[in-house]
C-alpha positions as a Python dict, from the first residue, in 0.01 Angstrom:
ca = {
    (1, 'X'): (0, 0, 0),
    (2, 'X'): (111, 64, 360),
    (3, 'X'): (-166, 122, 612),
    (4, 'X'): (-109, 383, 881),
    (5, 'X'): (-288, 305, 1208),
    (6, 'X'): (-331, 571, 1474),
    (7, 'X'): (-258, 394, 1802),
    (8, 'X'): (-252, 692, 2037),
    (9, 'X'): (-571, 612, 2228),
    (10, 'X'): (-523, 238, 2242),
    (11, 'X'): (-158, 275, 2333),
    (12, 'X'): (-248, 497, 2625),
    (13, 'X'): (-497, 243, 2755),
    (14, 'X'): (-250, -36, 2697),
    (15, 'X'): (25, 137, 2892),
    (16, 'X'): (-213, 213, 3177),
    (17, 'X'): (-328, -146, 3189),
    (18, 'X'): (31, -267, 3187),
    (19, 'X'): (125, -32, 3469),
    (20, 'X'): (-176, -141, 3676),
    (21, 'X'): (-92, -507, 3610),
    (22, 'X'): (266, -454, 3718),
    (23, 'X'): (154, -264, 4027),
    (24, 'X'): (-74, -544, 4146),
    (25, 'X'): (-381, -501, 4367),
    (26, 'X'): (-457, -194, 4574),
    (27, 'X'): (-583, -192, 4932),
    (28, 'X'): (-890, 31, 4944),
    (29, 'X'): (-970, -10, 5313),
    (30, 'X'): (-1020, 318, 5502),
    (31, 'X'): (-981, 152, 5843),
    (32, 'X'): (-834, 371, 6115),
    (33, 'X'): (-579, 235, 6361),
    (34, 'X'): (-597, 505, 6628),
    (35, 'X'): (-492, 367, 6966),
    (36, 'X'): (-342, 55, 6810),
    (37, 'X'): (22, -54, 6794),
    (38, 'X'): (188, -207, 6488),
    (39, 'X'): (533, -369, 6482),
    (40, 'X'): (700, -416, 6143),
    (41, 'X'): (1029, -600, 6099),
    (42, 'X'): (1270, -470, 5836),
    (43, 'X'): (1075, -145, 5808),
    (44, 'X'): (1363, 82, 5712),
    (45, 'X'): (1330, 21, 5338),
    (46, 'X'): (1109, -111, 5059),
    (47, 'X'): (774, -272, 5133),
    (48, 'X'): (833, -249, 5507),
    (49, 'X'): (882, 128, 5501),
    (50, 'X'): (582, 188, 5275),
    (51, 'X'): (372, -27, 5506),
    (52, 'X'): (495, 176, 5804),
    (53, 'X'): (392, 501, 5634),
    (54, 'X'): (44, 364, 5567),
    (55, 'X'): (-1, 233, 5922),
    (56, 'X'): (114, 568, 6064),
    (57, 'X'): (-125, 759, 5838),
    (58, 'X'): (-406, 551, 5984),
    (59, 'X'): (-313, 672, 6333),
    (60, 'X'): (-124, 372, 6469),
    (61, 'X'): (177, 374, 6695),
    (62, 'X'): (437, 217, 6466),
    (63, 'X'): (745, 29, 6580),
    (64, 'X'): (1020, -15, 6321),
    (65, 'X'): (1215, -325, 6425),
    (66, 'X'): (1542, -310, 6232),
    (67, 'X'): (1904, -421, 6241),
    (68, 'X'): (2074, -101, 6117),
    (69, 'X'): (1986, 172, 6367),
    (70, 'X'): (2125, 451, 6149),
    (71, 'X'): (1908, 359, 5852),
    (72, 'X'): (1614, 283, 6081),
    (73, 'X'): (1623, 624, 6249),
    (74, 'X'): (1644, 793, 5910),
    (75, 'X'): (1348, 587, 5790),
    (76, 'X'): (1151, 674, 6105),
    (77, 'X'): (1200, 1044, 6034),
    (78, 'X'): (1070, 992, 5682),
    (79, 'X'): (769, 796, 5808),
    (80, 'X'): (685, 1072, 6058),
    (81, 'X'): (715, 1340, 5792),
    (82, 'X'): (513, 1160, 5526),
    (83, 'X'): (240, 1044, 5763),
    (84, 'X'): (213, 1346, 5993),
    (85, 'X'): (227, 1102, 6285),
    (86, 'X'): (508, 1145, 6538),
    (87, 'X'): (427, 821, 6722),
    (88, 'X'): (687, 622, 6531),
    (89, 'X'): (965, 450, 6725),
    (90, 'X'): (1268, 239, 6642),
    (91, 'X'): (1375, -79, 6818),
    (92, 'X'): (1677, -298, 6755),
    (93, 'X'): (1619, -636, 6592),
    (94, 'X'): (1877, -856, 6422),
    (95, 'X'): (1697, -1166, 6298),
    (96, 'X'): (2037, -1323, 6243),
    (97, 'X'): (2054, -1363, 6623),
    (98, 'X'): (1800, -1542, 6843),
    (99, 'X'): (1951, -1349, 7133),
    (100, 'X'): (1851, -1025, 6960),
    (101, 'X'): (1502, -1161, 6890),
    (102, 'X'): (1455, -1247, 7257),
    (103, 'X'): (1585, -905, 7361),
    (104, 'X'): (1336, -726, 7135),
    (105, 'X'): (1047, -939, 7259),
    (106, 'X'): (1143, -864, 7620),
    (107, 'X'): (1167, -492, 7539),
    (108, 'X'): (825, -488, 7372),
    (109, 'X'): (664, -682, 7656),
    (110, 'X'): (810, -435, 7905),
    (111, 'X'): (739, -107, 7723),
    (112, 'X'): (422, -172, 7523),
    (113, 'X'): (82, -232, 7679),
    (114, 'X'): (-60, -362, 7351),
    (115, 'X'): (39, -506, 7015),
    (116, 'X'): (-243, -521, 6763),
    (117, 'X'): (-58, -601, 6441),
    (118, 'X'): (270, -786, 6393),
    (119, 'X'): (403, -771, 6037),
    (120, 'X'): (688, -1014, 5974),
    (121, 'X'): (830, -837, 5672),
    (122, 'X'): (1210, -858, 5693),
    (123, 'X'): (1388, -1108, 5475),
    (124, 'X'): (1695, -1184, 5269),
    (125, 'X'): (1751, -1394, 4960),
    (126, 'X'): (2019, -1520, 4725),
    (127, 'X'): (2299, -1459, 4973),
    (128, 'X'): (2620, -1665, 4992),
    (129, 'X'): (2615, -1974, 5212),
    (130, 'X'): (2634, -1771, 5532),
    (131, 'X'): (2542, -1884, 5883),
    (132, 'X'): (2346, -1700, 6148),
    (133, 'X'): (2492, -1629, 6490),
    (134, 'X'): (2328, -1951, 6605),
    (135, 'X'): (2466, -2161, 6320),
    (136, 'X'): (2159, -2182, 6097),
    (137, 'X'): (2162, -2131, 5720),
    (138, 'X'): (2115, -1755, 5685),
    (139, 'X'): (1796, -1741, 5476),
    (140, 'X'): (1621, -2008, 5684),
    (141, 'X'): (1741, -1849, 6007),
    (142, 'X'): (1644, -1491, 5923),
    (143, 'X'): (1333, -1541, 5711),
    (144, 'X'): (1176, -1822, 5912),
    (145, 'X'): (1332, -1908, 6248),
    (146, 'X'): (1381, -1549, 6364),
    (147, 'X'): (1021, -1457, 6288),
    (148, 'X'): (896, -1790, 6424),
    (149, 'X'): (1057, -1717, 6761),
    (150, 'X'): (952, -1351, 6764),
    (151, 'X'): (589, -1439, 6690),
    (152, 'X'): (577, -1702, 6963),
    (153, 'X'): (734, -1471, 7220),
    (154, 'X'): (485, -1192, 7140),
    (155, 'X'): (182, -1418, 7111),
    (156, 'X'): (50, -1352, 7462),
    (157, 'X'): (64, -975, 7409),
    (158, 'X'): (-109, -1014, 7072),
    (159, 'X'): (-384, -1224, 7231),
    (160, 'X'): (-421, -972, 7513),
    (161, 'X'): (-462, -697, 7251),
    (162, 'X'): (-729, -879, 7049),
    (163, 'X'): (-858, -825, 6791),
    (164, 'X'): (-505, -859, 6657),
    (165, 'X'): (-333, -983, 6343),
    (166, 'X'): (-8, -1145, 6237),
    (167, 'X'): (95, -1083, 5875),
    (168, 'X'): (374, -1296, 5730),
    (169, 'X'): (509, -1143, 5411),
    (170, 'X'): (597, -1419, 5167),
    (171, 'X'): (687, -1459, 4801),
    (172, 'X'): (555, -1624, 4487),
    (173, 'X'): (881, -1820, 4500),
    (174, 'X'): (701, -2057, 4739),
    (175, 'X'): (533, -2209, 4435),
    (176, 'X'): (856, -2382, 4341),
    (177, 'X'): (988, -2418, 4694),
    (178, 'X'): (1047, -2732, 4895),
    (179, 'X'): (1138, -2794, 5259),
    (180, 'X'): (1449, -3011, 5278),
    (181, 'X'): (1380, -3175, 5614),
    (182, 'X'): (1678, -3406, 5569),
    (183, 'X'): (1906, -3107, 5504),
    (184, 'X'): (1734, -2817, 5682),
    (185, 'X'): (2048, -2601, 5682),
    (186, 'X'): (2135, -2690, 5322),
    (187, 'X'): (2470, -2841, 5414),
    (188, 'X'): (2464, -3107, 5142),
    (189, 'X'): (2357, -2892, 4849),
    (190, 'X'): (2340, -2515, 4863),
    (191, 'X'): (2149, -2358, 4574),
    (192, 'X'): (2058, -1995, 4530),
    (193, 'X'): (1719, -2031, 4575),
    (194, 'X'): (425, -460, 4707),
    (195, 'X'): (328, -325, 5016),
    (196, 'X'): (-40, -312, 4912),
    (197, 'X'): (-113, -674, 4992),
    (198, 'X'): (70, -644, 5324),
    (199, 'X'): (-141, -339, 5413),
    (200, 'X'): (-457, -517, 5297),
    (201, 'X'): (-389, -815, 5523),
    (202, 'X'): (-312, -584, 5814),
    (203, 'X'): (-619, -358, 5801),
    (204, 'X'): (-901, -479, 5577),
    (205, 'X'): (-1215, -529, 5785),
    (206, 'X'): (-1331, -832, 5586),
    (207, 'X'): (-1037, -1040, 5711),
    (208, 'X'): (-1096, -1002, 6085),
    (209, 'X'): (-1233, -1355, 6124),
    (210, 'X'): (-996, -1531, 5885),
    (211, 'X'): (-663, -1698, 5952),
    (212, 'X'): (-403, -1912, 5780),
    (213, 'X'): (-482, -1800, 5425),
    (214, 'X'): (-260, -1681, 5139),
    (215, 'X'): (-312, -1350, 4961),
    (216, 'X'): (-158, -1196, 4651),
    (217, 'X'): (-249, -864, 4485),
    (218, 'X'): (-498, -793, 4767),
    (219, 'X'): (-698, -1103, 4685),
    (220, 'X'): (-730, -1451, 4829),
    (221, 'X'): (-524, -1697, 4628),
    (222, 'X'): (-463, -2066, 4655),
    (223, 'X'): (-117, -2136, 4785),
    (224, 'X'): (100, -2395, 4615),
    (225, 'X'): (20, -2757, 4714),
    (226, 'X'): (335, -2790, 4924),
    (227, 'X'): (230, -2483, 5125),
    (228, 'X'): (-100, -2657, 5210),
    (229, 'X'): (65, -2972, 5345),
    (230, 'X'): (-57, -2985, 5707),
    (231, 'X'): (176, -3269, 5798),
    (232, 'X'): (478, -3076, 5670),
    (233, 'X'): (354, -2764, 5852),
    (234, 'X'): (333, -2951, 6183),
    (235, 'X'): (673, -3107, 6124),
    (236, 'X'): (828, -2767, 6045),
    (237, 'X'): (661, -2612, 6352),
    (238, 'X'): (796, -2880, 6584),
    (239, 'X'): (1142, -2868, 6427),
    (240, 'X'): (1148, -2487, 6446),
    (241, 'X'): (1040, -2488, 6811),
    (242, 'X'): (1323, -2727, 6888),
    (243, 'X'): (1580, -2523, 6694),
    (244, 'X'): (1498, -2191, 6865),
    (245, 'X'): (1464, -2341, 7213),
    (246, 'X'): (1086, -2333, 7256),
    (247, 'X'): (1051, -2709, 7293),
}
């Protein structure tokens, strides 16, 4: 004989749990950022824009550093409206060009007296085998080298503005990633290789004395073994400095 089971209550809980699991962790910090300046790359859409709204709601001066000025200005208007904070500005940044990176850094150094939080959020993935203006493989050039140079050029201002933070938005894809030092621009073989955690890393008071750690879903996680390779990190740093003209 068939058995009829009433699943209404359990189903509701199950759906809620699934939605919470899909949403990931939530930043519960109430920290205010009044008088502080935050720069977010790629802030005209997605995680970057949501992060900008949150930073603005906390009272920060927010700089949207973006490539498409039309989309960036439209995003800035939305951020101002949603946050109630008019201190939101747009600056040009094309991470495809080291010249553009240097121009933005020079602009920020000239016009801003402080920079408390730098959020390296912009990124691309699964694009054709394109090259940056400087001849680097596009994903490596935009996602890593552009931000590497920007961070180094703004480091003095960040130190001057201490306490300050640098948040590098990454991906779980690093777990299966590998640095091809012998083919850094992938010339031999080219394969297609939530804002809450970003906000958490930018504002949570408990992180003010921590550095160099990896977070996912607003919680400390152990990065993949290859991401904890100090020798590879030093090698990548030195190679990057050479490639962007810092060494």
